mmCIF file of C-alpha atoms in Angstrom:
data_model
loop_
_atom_site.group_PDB
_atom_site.id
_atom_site.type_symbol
_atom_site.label_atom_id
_atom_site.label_comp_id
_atom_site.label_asym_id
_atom_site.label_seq_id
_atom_site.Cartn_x
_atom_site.Cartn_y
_atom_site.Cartn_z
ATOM 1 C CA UNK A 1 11.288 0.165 10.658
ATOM 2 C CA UNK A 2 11.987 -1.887 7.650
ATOM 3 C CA UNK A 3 8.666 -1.523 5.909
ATOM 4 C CA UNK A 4 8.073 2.028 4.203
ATOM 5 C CA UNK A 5 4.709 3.448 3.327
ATOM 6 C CA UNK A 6 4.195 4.173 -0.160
ATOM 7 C CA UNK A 7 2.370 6.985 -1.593
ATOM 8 C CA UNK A 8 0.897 9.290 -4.310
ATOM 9 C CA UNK A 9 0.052 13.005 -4.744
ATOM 10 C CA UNK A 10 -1.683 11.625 -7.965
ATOM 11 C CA UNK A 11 -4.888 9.607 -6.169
ATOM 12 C CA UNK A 12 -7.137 10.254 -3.421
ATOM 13 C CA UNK A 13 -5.601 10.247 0.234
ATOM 14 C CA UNK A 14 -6.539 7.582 2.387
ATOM 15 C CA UNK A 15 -9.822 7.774 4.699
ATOM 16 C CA UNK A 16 -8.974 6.217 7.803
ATOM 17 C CA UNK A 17 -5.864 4.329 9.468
ATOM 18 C CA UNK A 18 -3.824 2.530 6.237
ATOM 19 C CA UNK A 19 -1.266 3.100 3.802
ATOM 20 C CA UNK A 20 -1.737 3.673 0.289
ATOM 21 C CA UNK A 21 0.268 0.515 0.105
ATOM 22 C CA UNK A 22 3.452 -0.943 2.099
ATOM 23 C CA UNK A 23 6.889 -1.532 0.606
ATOM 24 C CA UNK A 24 8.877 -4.525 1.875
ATOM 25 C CA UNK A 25 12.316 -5.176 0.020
ATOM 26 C CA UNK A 26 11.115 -6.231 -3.376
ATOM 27 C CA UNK A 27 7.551 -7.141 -1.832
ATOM 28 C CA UNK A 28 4.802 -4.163 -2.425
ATOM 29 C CA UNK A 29 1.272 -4.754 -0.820
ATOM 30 C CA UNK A 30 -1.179 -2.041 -2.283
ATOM 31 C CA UNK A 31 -4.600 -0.962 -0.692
ATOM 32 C CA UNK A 32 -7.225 -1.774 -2.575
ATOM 33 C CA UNK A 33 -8.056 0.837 -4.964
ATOM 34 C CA UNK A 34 -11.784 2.200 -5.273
ATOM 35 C CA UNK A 35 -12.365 4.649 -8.356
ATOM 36 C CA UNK A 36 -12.038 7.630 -7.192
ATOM 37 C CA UNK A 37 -9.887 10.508 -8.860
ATOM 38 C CA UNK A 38 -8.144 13.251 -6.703
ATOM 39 C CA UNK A 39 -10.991 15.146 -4.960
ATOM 40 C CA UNK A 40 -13.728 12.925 -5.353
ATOM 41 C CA UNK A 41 -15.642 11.131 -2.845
ATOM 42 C CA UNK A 42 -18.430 9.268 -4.665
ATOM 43 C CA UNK A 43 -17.711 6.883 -7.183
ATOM 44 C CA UNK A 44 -19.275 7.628 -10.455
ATOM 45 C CA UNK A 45 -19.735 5.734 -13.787
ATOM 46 C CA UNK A 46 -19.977 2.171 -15.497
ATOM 47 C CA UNK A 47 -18.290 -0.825 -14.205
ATOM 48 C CA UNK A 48 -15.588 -0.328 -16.768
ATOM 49 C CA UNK A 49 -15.072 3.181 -16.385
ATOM 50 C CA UNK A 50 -14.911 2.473 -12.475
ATOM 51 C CA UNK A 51 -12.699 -0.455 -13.559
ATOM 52 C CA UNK A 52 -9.921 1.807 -15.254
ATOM 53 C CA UNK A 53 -9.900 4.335 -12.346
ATOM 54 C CA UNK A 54 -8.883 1.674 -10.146
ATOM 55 C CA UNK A 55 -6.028 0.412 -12.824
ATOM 56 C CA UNK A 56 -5.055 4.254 -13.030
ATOM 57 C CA UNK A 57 -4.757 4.660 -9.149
ATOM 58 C CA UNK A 58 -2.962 1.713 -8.885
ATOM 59 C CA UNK A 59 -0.688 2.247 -11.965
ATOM 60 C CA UNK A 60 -0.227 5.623 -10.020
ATOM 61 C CA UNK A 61 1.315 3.993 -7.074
ATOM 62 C CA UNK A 62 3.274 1.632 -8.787
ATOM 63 C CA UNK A 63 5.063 4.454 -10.916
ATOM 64 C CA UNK A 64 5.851 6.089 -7.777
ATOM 65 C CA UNK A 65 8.189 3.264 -7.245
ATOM 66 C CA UNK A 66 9.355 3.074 -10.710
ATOM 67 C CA UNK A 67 7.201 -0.183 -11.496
ATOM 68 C CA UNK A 68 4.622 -1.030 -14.217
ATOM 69 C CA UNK A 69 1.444 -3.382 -13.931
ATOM 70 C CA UNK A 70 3.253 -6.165 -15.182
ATOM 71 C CA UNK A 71 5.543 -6.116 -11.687
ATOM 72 C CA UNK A 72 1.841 -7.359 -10.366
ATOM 73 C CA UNK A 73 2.054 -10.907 -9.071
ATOM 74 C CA UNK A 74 -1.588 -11.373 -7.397
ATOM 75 C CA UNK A 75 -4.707 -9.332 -7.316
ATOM 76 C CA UNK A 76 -7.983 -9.119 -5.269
ATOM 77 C CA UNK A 77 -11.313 -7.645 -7.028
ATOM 78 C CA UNK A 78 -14.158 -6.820 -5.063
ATOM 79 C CA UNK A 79 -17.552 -6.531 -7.280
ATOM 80 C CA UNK A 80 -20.943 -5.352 -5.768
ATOM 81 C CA UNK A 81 -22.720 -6.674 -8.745
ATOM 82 C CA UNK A 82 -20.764 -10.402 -9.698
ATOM 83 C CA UNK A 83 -22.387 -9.794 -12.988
ATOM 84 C CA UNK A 84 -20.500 -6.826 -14.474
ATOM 85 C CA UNK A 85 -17.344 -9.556 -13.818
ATOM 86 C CA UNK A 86 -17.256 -10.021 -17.814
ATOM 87 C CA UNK A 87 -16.911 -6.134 -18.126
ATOM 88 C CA UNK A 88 -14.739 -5.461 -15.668
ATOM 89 C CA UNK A 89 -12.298 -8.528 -17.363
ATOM 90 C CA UNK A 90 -12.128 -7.141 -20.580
ATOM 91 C CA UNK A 91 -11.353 -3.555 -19.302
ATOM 92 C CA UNK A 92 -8.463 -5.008 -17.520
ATOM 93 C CA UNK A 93 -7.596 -7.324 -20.458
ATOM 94 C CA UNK A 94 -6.406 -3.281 -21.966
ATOM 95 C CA UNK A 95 -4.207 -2.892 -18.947
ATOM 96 C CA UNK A 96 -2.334 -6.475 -18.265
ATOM 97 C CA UNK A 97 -0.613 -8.875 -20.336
ATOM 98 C CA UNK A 98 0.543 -11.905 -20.151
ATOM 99 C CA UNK A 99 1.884 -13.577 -17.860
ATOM 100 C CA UNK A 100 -1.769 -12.100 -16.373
ATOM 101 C CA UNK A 101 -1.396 -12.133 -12.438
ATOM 102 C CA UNK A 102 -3.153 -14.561 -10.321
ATOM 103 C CA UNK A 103 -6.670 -13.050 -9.304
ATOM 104 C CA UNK A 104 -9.540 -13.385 -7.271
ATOM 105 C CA UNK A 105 -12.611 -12.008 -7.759
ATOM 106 C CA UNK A 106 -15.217 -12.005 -4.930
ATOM 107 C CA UNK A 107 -19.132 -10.392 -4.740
ATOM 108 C CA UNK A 108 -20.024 -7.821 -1.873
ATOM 109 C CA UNK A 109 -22.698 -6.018 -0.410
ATOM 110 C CA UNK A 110 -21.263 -3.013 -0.445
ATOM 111 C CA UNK A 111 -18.098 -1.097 -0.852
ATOM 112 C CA UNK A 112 -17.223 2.112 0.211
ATOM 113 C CA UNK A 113 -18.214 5.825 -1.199
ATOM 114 C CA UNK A 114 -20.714 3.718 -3.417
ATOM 115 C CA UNK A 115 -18.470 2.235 -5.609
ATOM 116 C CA UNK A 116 -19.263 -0.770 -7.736
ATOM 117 C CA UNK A 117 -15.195 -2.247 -7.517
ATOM 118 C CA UNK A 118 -12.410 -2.115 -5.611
ATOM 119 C CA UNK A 119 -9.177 -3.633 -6.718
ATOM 120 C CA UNK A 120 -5.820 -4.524 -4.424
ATOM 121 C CA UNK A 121 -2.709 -6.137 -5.371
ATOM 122 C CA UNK A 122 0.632 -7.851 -4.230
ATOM 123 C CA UNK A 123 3.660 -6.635 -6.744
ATOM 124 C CA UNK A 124 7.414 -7.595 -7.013
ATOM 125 C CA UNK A 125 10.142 -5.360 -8.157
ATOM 126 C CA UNK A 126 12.403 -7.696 -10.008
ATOM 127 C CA UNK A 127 14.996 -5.041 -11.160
ATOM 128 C CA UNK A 128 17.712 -6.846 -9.430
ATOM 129 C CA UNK A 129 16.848 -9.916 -10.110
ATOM 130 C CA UNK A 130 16.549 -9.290 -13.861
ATOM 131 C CA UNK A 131 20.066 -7.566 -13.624
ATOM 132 C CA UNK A 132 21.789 -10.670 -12.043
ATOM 133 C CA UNK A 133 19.624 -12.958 -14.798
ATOM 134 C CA UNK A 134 21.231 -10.568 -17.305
ATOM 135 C CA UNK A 135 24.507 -11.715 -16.052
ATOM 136 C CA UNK A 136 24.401 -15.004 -16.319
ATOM 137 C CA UNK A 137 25.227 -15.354 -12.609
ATOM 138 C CA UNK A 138 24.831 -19.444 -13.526
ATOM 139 C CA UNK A 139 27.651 -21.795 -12.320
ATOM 140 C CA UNK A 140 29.488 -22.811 -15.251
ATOM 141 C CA UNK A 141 28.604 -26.920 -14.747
ATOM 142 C CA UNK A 142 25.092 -25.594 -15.628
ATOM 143 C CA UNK A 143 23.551 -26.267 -12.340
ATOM 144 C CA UNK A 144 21.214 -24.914 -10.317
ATOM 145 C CA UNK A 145 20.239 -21.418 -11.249
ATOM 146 C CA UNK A 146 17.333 -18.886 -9.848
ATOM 147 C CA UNK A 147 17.080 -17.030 -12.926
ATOM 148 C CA UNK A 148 15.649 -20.105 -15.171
#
C-alpha cells in the first residue's frame, strides 16, 4: 500500500472506521479535528477555546510528521452556530500566517460529541522541494524553473 495512516498518542483515538489522517508522498489529508483532548468525549467550552483544541490536535498530527501549520495548503471548518465564525477567525489568526491557507467554512446542524467546530485540512511537506529550490536546480539560460 502506498498510502500510510498517520497518527498520534497526543489526541483522542478515532471513533469509528478512519484514520487520524492519510499520508500520500508529500500529500497529507487530516480528519477533521473536533476539540476534544485525550480522554474526553464531550466537547466543552467557547467557540475559541473549542477553536484552539482543534488547532492543537491538528498541530499534534502534523508534528508527528515533522510539519508545522504553515505546511497547510486548504482547510474545511464546520460551525454549528455560523455566527461564532468572527471568533473562531481571530483564534486561528494566533495560529496561521501568511500565506493563510485556502478555507471553507460551512454551518451544520450538528457535529459530533456536541461540539460547536470541527476543523480538517489538506497539507504538503515541501522539505524536498525547498532543498532542491535551495540549490538552484535552475537551468543556467534562466528558463523554466518549479521553484519560482
Amino acid at each position: 500500500m502506498l498510502q500510510e495512516a498517520l497518527k498520534s498518542k497526543n489526541i483522542p483515538a478515532p471513533h469509528g472506521c478512519y484514520s487520524q489522517g492519510i499520508r500520500l508522498g508529500d500529500f497529507i489529508y487530516l480528519s477533521a479535528q473536533l476539540p476534544l483532548e485525550k480522554g474526553e468525549t464531550e466537547a466543552k467550552g467557547s467557540i475559541e477555546e473549542q477553536t484552539e483544541k482543534c488547532m492543537k490536535n491538528i498541530q499534534a498530527l502534523l508534528a508527528a510528521q515533522n510539519l508545522t501549520l504553515s505546511h497547510i495548503l486548504k482547510m474545511d471548518i464546520f460551525l454549528t452556530e455560523i455566527n461564532d465564525y468572527q471568533k473562531m477567525n481571530d483564534t486561528l489568526e494566533k495560529f496561521l500566517a501568511e500565506p493563510f491557507p485556502s478555507r471553507n467554512v460551512c454551518g451544520v446542524n450538528a457535529l459530533p460529541s456536541g461540539a460547536r467546530i470541527q476543523i480538517g485540512c489538506f497539507a504538503v511537506d515541501t522539505r524536498a522541494l525547498e532543498v532542491m529550490c535551495a540549490d538552484d536546480h535552475c537551468d543556467e539560460d534562466g528558463g523554466f524553473c518549479s521553484c519560482k
